[in-house]
Short mmCIF file of C-alpha atoms in Angstrom, two decimals:
data_model
loop_
_atom_site.label_atom_id
_atom_site.label_comp_id
_atom_site.label_asym_id
_atom_site.label_seq_id
_atom_site.Cartn_x
_atom_site.Cartn_y
_atom_site.Cartn_z
CA GLY J 95 -93.29 38.65 -76.84
CA ASP J 96 -92.96 39.41 -73.14
CA TYR J 97 -92.40 36.50 -70.62
CA GLY J 98 -94.22 37.57 -67.55
CA GLY J 99 -93.34 41.26 -68.21
CA ARG J 100 -89.62 40.49 -68.39
CA ALA J 101 -87.41 43.53 -69.08
CA TRP J 102 -84.98 41.71 -71.29
CA THR J 103 -87.25 40.95 -74.29
CA THR J 104 -85.19 42.60 -77.03
CA THR J 105 -83.87 42.21 -80.57
CA PRO J 106 -80.10 41.98 -79.44
CA LYS J 107 -76.95 41.86 -81.62
CA PRO J 108 -75.97 38.21 -82.21
CA GLN J 109 -73.36 38.30 -79.53
CA GLU J 110 -76.02 39.70 -77.07
CA GLN J 111 -78.50 37.03 -78.25
CA GLN J 112 -75.83 34.42 -77.44
CA ALA J 113 -75.09 35.90 -74.10
CA VAL J 114 -78.76 35.88 -73.10
CA ARG J 115 -78.99 32.11 -74.06
CA GLY J 116 -76.09 31.47 -71.92
CA TYR J 117 -77.58 33.39 -69.05
CA LEU J 118 -80.68 31.18 -69.33
CA GLY J 119 -78.83 27.91 -69.43
CA THR J 120 -76.68 29.01 -66.40
CA LEU J 121 -79.55 29.98 -64.41
CA ALA J 122 -81.56 26.99 -65.24
CA ASN J 123 -78.64 24.77 -64.06
CA LEU J 124 -78.05 26.72 -60.93
CA TRP J 125 -81.67 26.28 -60.11
CA THR J 126 -81.44 22.54 -60.60
CA SER J 127 -78.12 21.78 -59.26
CA VAL J 128 -76.82 24.44 -57.04
CA ARG J 129 -79.59 26.44 -55.34
CA THR J 130 -80.54 25.06 -51.85
CA PRO J 131 -83.85 23.94 -51.05
CA GLU J 132 -84.43 27.03 -48.89
CA ASN J 133 -83.50 29.22 -51.86
CA ARG J 134 -86.00 27.54 -54.07
CA VAL J 135 -88.70 27.56 -51.47
CA LEU J 136 -88.37 31.45 -51.17
CA TRP J 137 -88.61 31.86 -54.94
CA ASP J 138 -91.67 29.52 -55.06
CA PHE J 139 -93.43 31.36 -52.42
CA TYR J 140 -92.67 34.71 -53.90
CA ALA J 141 -93.81 33.44 -57.23
CA LEU J 142 -97.04 32.16 -55.69
CA ASN J 143 -97.79 35.53 -54.03
CA GLU J 144 -96.86 37.82 -56.91
CA PRO J 145 -98.55 36.90 -60.26
CA VAL J 146 -97.18 38.95 -63.28
CA ILE J 147 -99.01 40.52 -66.17
CA SER J 148 -98.25 38.88 -69.61
CA ALA J 149 -97.83 40.82 -72.95
CA VAL J 150 -101.53 40.59 -73.62
CA GLY J 151 -102.51 41.89 -70.16
CA ASP J 152 -103.39 38.73 -68.58
CA SER J 153 -102.29 37.92 -64.95
CA ILE J 154 -100.21 34.74 -64.85
CA GLN J 155 -98.70 32.59 -62.30
CA LEU J 156 -94.93 31.78 -62.76
CA THR J 157 -93.10 29.00 -61.06
CA GLY J 158 -90.36 29.82 -58.77
CA GLN J 159 -87.72 28.77 -61.25
CA GLN J 160 -89.42 31.03 -63.88
CA MET J 161 -89.38 33.89 -61.49
CA TYR J 162 -85.68 33.24 -60.54
CA ILE J 163 -84.80 33.40 -64.30
CA ARG J 164 -87.11 36.40 -64.89
CA ALA J 165 -85.38 38.28 -62.12
CA ASN J 166 -81.79 37.39 -63.02
CA VAL J 167 -81.46 37.48 -66.76
CA PRO J 168 -81.74 41.18 -66.88
CA ARG J 169 -79.39 41.75 -63.94
CA LEU J 170 -76.68 39.55 -65.56
CA GLN J 171 -77.31 41.39 -68.91
CA ALA J 172 -76.81 44.84 -67.06
CA GLY J 173 -73.73 43.58 -65.18
CA LEU J 174 -75.55 43.53 -61.65
CA PRO J 175 -74.84 40.71 -59.07
CA ARG J 176 -76.97 37.65 -59.29
CA VAL J 177 -79.68 37.35 -56.66
CA ASP J 178 -80.01 33.68 -55.39
CA SER J 179 -82.11 34.00 -52.19
CA GLY J 180 -85.82 34.84 -53.18
CA PRO J 181 -87.47 38.18 -52.10
CA THR J 182 -89.49 38.13 -48.97
CA VAL J 183 -91.35 41.31 -49.93
CA PHE J 184 -94.39 40.35 -51.97
CA ASN J 185 -94.54 43.06 -54.73
CA LEU J 186 -92.74 43.75 -58.01
CA GLY J 187 -91.35 47.12 -56.61
CA SER J 188 -92.90 50.51 -57.24
CA TYR J 189 -91.15 53.50 -58.75
CA THR J 190 -91.96 56.78 -60.05
CA ASN J 191 -92.55 56.76 -63.99
CA PRO J 192 -89.63 58.50 -65.70
CA SER J 193 -89.78 60.83 -68.61
CA PHE J 194 -87.46 60.68 -71.75
CA GLY J 195 -85.60 62.98 -74.16
CA PHE J 196 -83.24 62.15 -76.89
CA ASP J 197 -80.07 64.14 -77.69
CA ALA J 198 -79.36 63.25 -81.25
CA ALA J 199 -76.11 65.10 -81.46
CA ASN J 200 -74.66 62.95 -78.71
CA GLY J 201 -76.66 59.88 -79.23
CA GLU J 202 -77.90 59.88 -75.80
CA ILE J 203 -81.28 58.95 -74.17
CA ASP J 204 -81.96 61.45 -71.30
CA VAL J 205 -83.90 59.88 -68.49
CA THR J 206 -85.60 62.14 -65.80
CA PHE J 207 -86.40 60.05 -62.77
CA ALA J 208 -87.18 60.54 -59.10
CA ASN J 209 -84.02 59.93 -57.23
CA GLY J 210 -85.82 59.91 -53.91
CA ASP J 211 -87.35 56.58 -54.85
CA ASP J 212 -86.41 53.61 -52.73
CA TRP J 213 -84.47 51.85 -55.58
CA ALA J 214 -82.28 54.89 -56.32
CA ASN J 215 -81.13 54.98 -52.68
CA GLU J 216 -80.31 51.17 -52.44
CA ASP J 217 -77.01 49.50 -53.55
CA ASP J 218 -77.44 46.75 -56.14
CA SER J 219 -80.62 48.20 -57.46
CA SER J 220 -80.97 49.66 -60.82
CA MET J 221 -83.27 51.03 -63.52
CA LEU J 222 -82.77 49.18 -66.70
CA VAL J 223 -83.16 51.21 -69.87
CA PHE J 224 -84.09 49.67 -73.31
CA ALA J 225 -84.76 51.66 -76.51
CA SER J 226 -86.14 51.02 -79.99
CA ARG J 227 -84.74 51.81 -83.33
CA PRO J 228 -85.79 55.35 -84.49
CA GLN J 229 -89.23 55.58 -85.80
CA ASN J 230 -91.06 57.94 -88.09
CA VAL J 231 -92.54 60.75 -85.97
CA THR J 232 -95.99 59.71 -87.15
CA ILE J 233 -95.73 56.51 -85.24
CA ASN J 234 -97.29 56.80 -81.89
CA TYR J 235 -97.48 53.11 -80.52
CA PHE J 236 -94.58 50.69 -80.40
CA LYS J 237 -94.59 47.18 -78.89
CA GLY J 238 -91.11 46.21 -79.73
CA PRO J 239 -88.50 44.89 -80.04
CA TYR J 240 -86.21 46.98 -77.76
CA ARG J 241 -82.50 46.71 -77.25
CA PHE J 242 -80.79 47.02 -74.05
CA ALA J 243 -79.19 50.56 -73.67
CA GLY J 244 -77.79 50.96 -70.12
CA THR J 245 -78.63 51.23 -66.28
CA ILE J 246 -79.07 53.80 -63.67
CA ASP J 247 -77.71 52.40 -60.61
CA GLY J 248 -78.93 53.02 -57.26
CA ASP J 249 -76.59 54.01 -54.37
CA ALA J 250 -77.18 53.84 -50.66
CA THR J 251 -74.77 56.79 -50.09
CA THR J 252 -75.46 59.18 -52.92
CA ALA J 253 -78.47 58.77 -55.02
CA PRO J 254 -77.89 58.99 -58.90
CA THR J 255 -78.41 62.37 -60.27
CA SER J 256 -81.42 63.04 -62.63
CA PRO J 257 -81.48 63.24 -65.51
CA ALA J 258 -79.15 60.58 -66.67
CA ALA J 259 -77.81 60.46 -70.00
CA ILE J 260 -77.74 56.70 -71.48
CA SER J 261 -76.01 55.93 -74.74
CA ALA J 262 -78.53 54.91 -77.31
CA PRO J 263 -78.16 51.65 -79.05
CA PHE J 264 -79.16 53.25 -82.28
CA ALA J 265 -78.50 56.61 -83.87
CA ALA J 266 -81.50 58.80 -84.49
CA ALA J 267 -81.82 61.80 -86.74
CA ALA J 268 -83.43 65.02 -85.52
CA GLY J 269 -87.32 64.73 -85.51
CA GLN J 270 -87.45 60.88 -85.30
CA ARG J 271 -89.49 59.20 -82.52
CA VAL J 272 -87.57 56.90 -80.19
CA PHE J 273 -89.52 54.54 -77.92
CA VAL J 274 -88.09 53.77 -74.31
CA ARG J 275 -88.82 51.03 -71.92
CA VAL J 276 -87.52 50.78 -68.46
CA SER J 277 -87.96 48.31 -65.41
CA VAL J 278 -86.38 48.53 -62.03
CA SER J 279 -84.47 45.65 -60.43
CA ARG J 280 -84.25 45.73 -56.72
CA ALA J 281 -81.42 44.48 -54.65
CA ASP J 282 -83.51 41.65 -53.29
CA GLY J 283 -84.30 40.28 -56.92
CA ARG J 284 -87.77 41.92 -57.31
CA LEU J 285 -88.07 43.05 -61.01
CA SER J 286 -90.81 45.66 -61.63
CA ALA J 287 -93.38 45.80 -64.37
CA PRO J 288 -92.22 47.72 -67.43
CA PHE J 289 -92.85 51.41 -68.20
CA ARG J 290 -92.91 52.60 -71.72
CA GLY J 291 -92.60 56.07 -72.95
CA GLN J 292 -91.17 57.91 -76.06
CA ALA J 293 -88.96 60.86 -76.86
CA LEU J 294 -88.49 62.98 -79.98
CA SER J 295 -85.00 63.24 -81.14
CA ALA J 296 -83.63 66.78 -81.00
#
């Protein structure tokens, strides 16, 4: 299930699963052995001031270490730089909910987003996109699992163009339903709550 709304809860390929385990170990070691007391205090203070919502809808309080790992595993998974100094803005980061389409011929998820949002105009920020295996069109609710599909990266000079085409991790036939989940990772390490939507493959 979700761990504090983390965006990286997926059913990955074995190599992806191994990579995520590696990130967890690396980040735990960095927190214990490398992070400065100042770094840890910032993450502790951020976690204290910003509870997250669990998979069952409860507000939960993470430790600074848990928040550091929650923020950085998806960044490493997406190839973004790690954030070591904790955020000083006490929110998870807001963004406009996107909408989704699925292009079966090209195997792409089309993500329509607001490129005027702050994250889209900030270097090292990114919208992280995850997708389900294709489902029967009669399925209207999907909890998971999702697999990482790709990112839409922010740019302080030229915001990304909407819609963005993201290569889907699974092929889908026309008429199938694909569920999509996104979170936004900000340059200062804030990881948003996830947004879930769906698209009919066409």
